[in-house]
PDB file of C-alpha atoms in Angstrom:
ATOM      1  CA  UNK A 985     102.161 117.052  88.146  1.00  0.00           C
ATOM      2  CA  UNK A 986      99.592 116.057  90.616  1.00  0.00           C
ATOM      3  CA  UNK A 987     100.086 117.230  94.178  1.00  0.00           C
ATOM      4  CA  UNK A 988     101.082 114.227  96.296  1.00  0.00           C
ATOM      5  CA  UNK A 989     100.154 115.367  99.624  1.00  0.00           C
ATOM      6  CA  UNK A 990      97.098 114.752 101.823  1.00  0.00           C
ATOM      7  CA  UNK A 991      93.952 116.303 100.707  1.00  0.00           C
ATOM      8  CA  UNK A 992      92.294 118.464 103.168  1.00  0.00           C
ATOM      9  CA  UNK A 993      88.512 117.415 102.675  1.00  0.00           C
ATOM     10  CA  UNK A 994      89.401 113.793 101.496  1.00  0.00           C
ATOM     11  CA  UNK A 995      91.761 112.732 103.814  1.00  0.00           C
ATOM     12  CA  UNK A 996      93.912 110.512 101.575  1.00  0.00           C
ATOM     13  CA  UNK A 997      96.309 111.644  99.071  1.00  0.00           C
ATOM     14  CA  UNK A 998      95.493 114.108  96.451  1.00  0.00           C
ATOM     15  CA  UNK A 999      96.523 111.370  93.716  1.00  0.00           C
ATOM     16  CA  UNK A1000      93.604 109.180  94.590  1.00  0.00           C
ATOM     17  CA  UNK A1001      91.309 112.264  95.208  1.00  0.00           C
ATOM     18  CA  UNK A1002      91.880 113.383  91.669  1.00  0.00           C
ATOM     19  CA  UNK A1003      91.621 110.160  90.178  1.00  0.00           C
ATOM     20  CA  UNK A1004      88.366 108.921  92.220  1.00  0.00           C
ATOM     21  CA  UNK A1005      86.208 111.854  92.834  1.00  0.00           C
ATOM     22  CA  UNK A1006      84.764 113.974  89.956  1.00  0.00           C
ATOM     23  CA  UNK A1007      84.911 117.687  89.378  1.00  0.00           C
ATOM     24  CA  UNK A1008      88.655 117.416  91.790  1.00  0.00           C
ATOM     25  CA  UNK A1009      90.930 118.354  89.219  1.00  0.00           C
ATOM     26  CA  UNK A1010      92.797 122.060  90.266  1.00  0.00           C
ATOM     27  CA  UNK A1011      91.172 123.969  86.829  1.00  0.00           C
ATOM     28  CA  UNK A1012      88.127 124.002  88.514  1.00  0.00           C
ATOM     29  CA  UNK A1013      88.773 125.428  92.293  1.00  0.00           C
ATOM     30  CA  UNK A1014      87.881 129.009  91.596  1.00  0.00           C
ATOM     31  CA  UNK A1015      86.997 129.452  95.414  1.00  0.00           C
ATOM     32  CA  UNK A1016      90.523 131.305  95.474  1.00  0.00           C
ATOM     33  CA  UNK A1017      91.506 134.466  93.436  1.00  0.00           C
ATOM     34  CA  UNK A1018      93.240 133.048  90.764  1.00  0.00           C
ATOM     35  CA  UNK A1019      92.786 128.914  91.565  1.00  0.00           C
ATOM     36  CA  UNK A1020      91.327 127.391  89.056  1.00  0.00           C
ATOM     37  CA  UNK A1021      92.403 128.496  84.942  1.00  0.00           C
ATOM     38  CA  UNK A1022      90.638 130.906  83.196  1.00  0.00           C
ATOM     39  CA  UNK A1023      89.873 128.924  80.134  1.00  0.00           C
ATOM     40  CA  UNK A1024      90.183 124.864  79.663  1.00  0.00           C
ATOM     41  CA  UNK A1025      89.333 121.808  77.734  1.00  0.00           C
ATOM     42  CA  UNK A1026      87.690 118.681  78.810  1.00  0.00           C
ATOM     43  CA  UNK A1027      84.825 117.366  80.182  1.00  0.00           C
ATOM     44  CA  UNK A1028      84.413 119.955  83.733  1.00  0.00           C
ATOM     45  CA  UNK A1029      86.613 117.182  85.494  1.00  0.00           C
ATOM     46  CA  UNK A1030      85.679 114.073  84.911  1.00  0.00           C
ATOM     47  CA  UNK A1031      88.155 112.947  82.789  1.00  0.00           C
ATOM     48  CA  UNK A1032      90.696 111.114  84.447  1.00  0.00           C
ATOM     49  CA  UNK A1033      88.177 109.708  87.779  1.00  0.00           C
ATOM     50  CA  UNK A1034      86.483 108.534  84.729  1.00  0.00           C
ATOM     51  CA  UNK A1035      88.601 106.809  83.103  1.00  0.00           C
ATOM     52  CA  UNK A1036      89.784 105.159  85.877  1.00  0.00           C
ATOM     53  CA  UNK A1037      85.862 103.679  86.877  1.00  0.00           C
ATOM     54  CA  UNK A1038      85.612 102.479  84.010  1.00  0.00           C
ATOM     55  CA  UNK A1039      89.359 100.529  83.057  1.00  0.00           C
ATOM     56  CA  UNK A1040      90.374  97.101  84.645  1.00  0.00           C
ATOM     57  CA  UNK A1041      93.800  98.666  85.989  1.00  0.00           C
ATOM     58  CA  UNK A1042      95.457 101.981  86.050  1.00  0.00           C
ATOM     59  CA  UNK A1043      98.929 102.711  87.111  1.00  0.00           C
ATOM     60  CA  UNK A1044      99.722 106.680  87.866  1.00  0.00           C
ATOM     61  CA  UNK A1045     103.020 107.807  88.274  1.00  0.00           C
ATOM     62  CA  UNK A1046     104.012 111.258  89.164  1.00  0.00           C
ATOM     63  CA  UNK A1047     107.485 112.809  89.540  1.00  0.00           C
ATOM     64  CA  UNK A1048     107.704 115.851  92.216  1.00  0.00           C
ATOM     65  CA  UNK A1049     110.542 116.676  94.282  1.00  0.00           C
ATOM     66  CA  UNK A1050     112.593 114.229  92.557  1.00  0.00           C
ATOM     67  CA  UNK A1051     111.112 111.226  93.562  1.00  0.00           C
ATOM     68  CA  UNK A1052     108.674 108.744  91.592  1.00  0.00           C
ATOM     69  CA  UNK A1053     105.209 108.352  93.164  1.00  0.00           C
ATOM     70  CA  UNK A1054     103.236 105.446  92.132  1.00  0.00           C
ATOM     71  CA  UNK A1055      99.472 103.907  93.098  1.00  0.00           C
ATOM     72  CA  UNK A1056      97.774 101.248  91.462  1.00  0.00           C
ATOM     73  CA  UNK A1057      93.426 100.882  90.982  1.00  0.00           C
ATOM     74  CA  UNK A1058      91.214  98.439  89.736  1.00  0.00           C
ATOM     75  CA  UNK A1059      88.156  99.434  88.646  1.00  0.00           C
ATOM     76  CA  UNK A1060      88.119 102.792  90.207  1.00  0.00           C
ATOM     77  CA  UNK A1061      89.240 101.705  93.970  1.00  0.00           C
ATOM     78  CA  UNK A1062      92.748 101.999  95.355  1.00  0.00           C
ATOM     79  CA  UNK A1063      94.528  98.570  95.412  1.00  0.00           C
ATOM     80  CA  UNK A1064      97.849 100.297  96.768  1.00  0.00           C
ATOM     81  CA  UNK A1065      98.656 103.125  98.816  1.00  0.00           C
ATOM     82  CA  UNK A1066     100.397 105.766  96.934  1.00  0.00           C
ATOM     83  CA  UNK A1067     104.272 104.649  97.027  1.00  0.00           C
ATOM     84  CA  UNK A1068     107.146 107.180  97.034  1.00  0.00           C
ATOM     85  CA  UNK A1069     110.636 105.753  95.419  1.00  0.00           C
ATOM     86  CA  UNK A1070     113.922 107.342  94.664  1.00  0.00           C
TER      87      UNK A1070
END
């Protein structure tokens, strides 16, 4: 799943990172030995910030450590802080 800790060069959580700035998706940090995949689909990670510009609402969910994590956008901005629940 998508790390849900605070980004280093963003500041905010790496949820909304991922889903509002292009090219932030993991398969492309290659600054570290063995960061980013060797081979991958998609469109060089744009995909999901994308997708999320360009829809009315998105809801993300992601499961780590047990616990459901969940942020709401409109339109590409953040309309909720990212929410952790049991």
């Amino acid at each position: 799943g998508i790390p849900t800790d605070v980004h280093p060069t963003t500041g905010v959580s790496s949820v909304e990172t991922v889903l509002t700035v292009l090219h932030a998706g993991g398969k492309f940090d290659n600054q570290n030995a063995g960061g980013g995949y060797k081979v991958s689909g998609g469109l060089h990670g744009v995909g999901i910030s994308v997708v999320n510009a360009l829809s009315q609402n998105v809801k993300i969910q992601v499961d780590r450590s047990g616990k459901e994590h969940v942020m709401l956008f409109e339109r590409g901005v953040a309309t909720t802080p990212l929410q952790v629940s049991n």
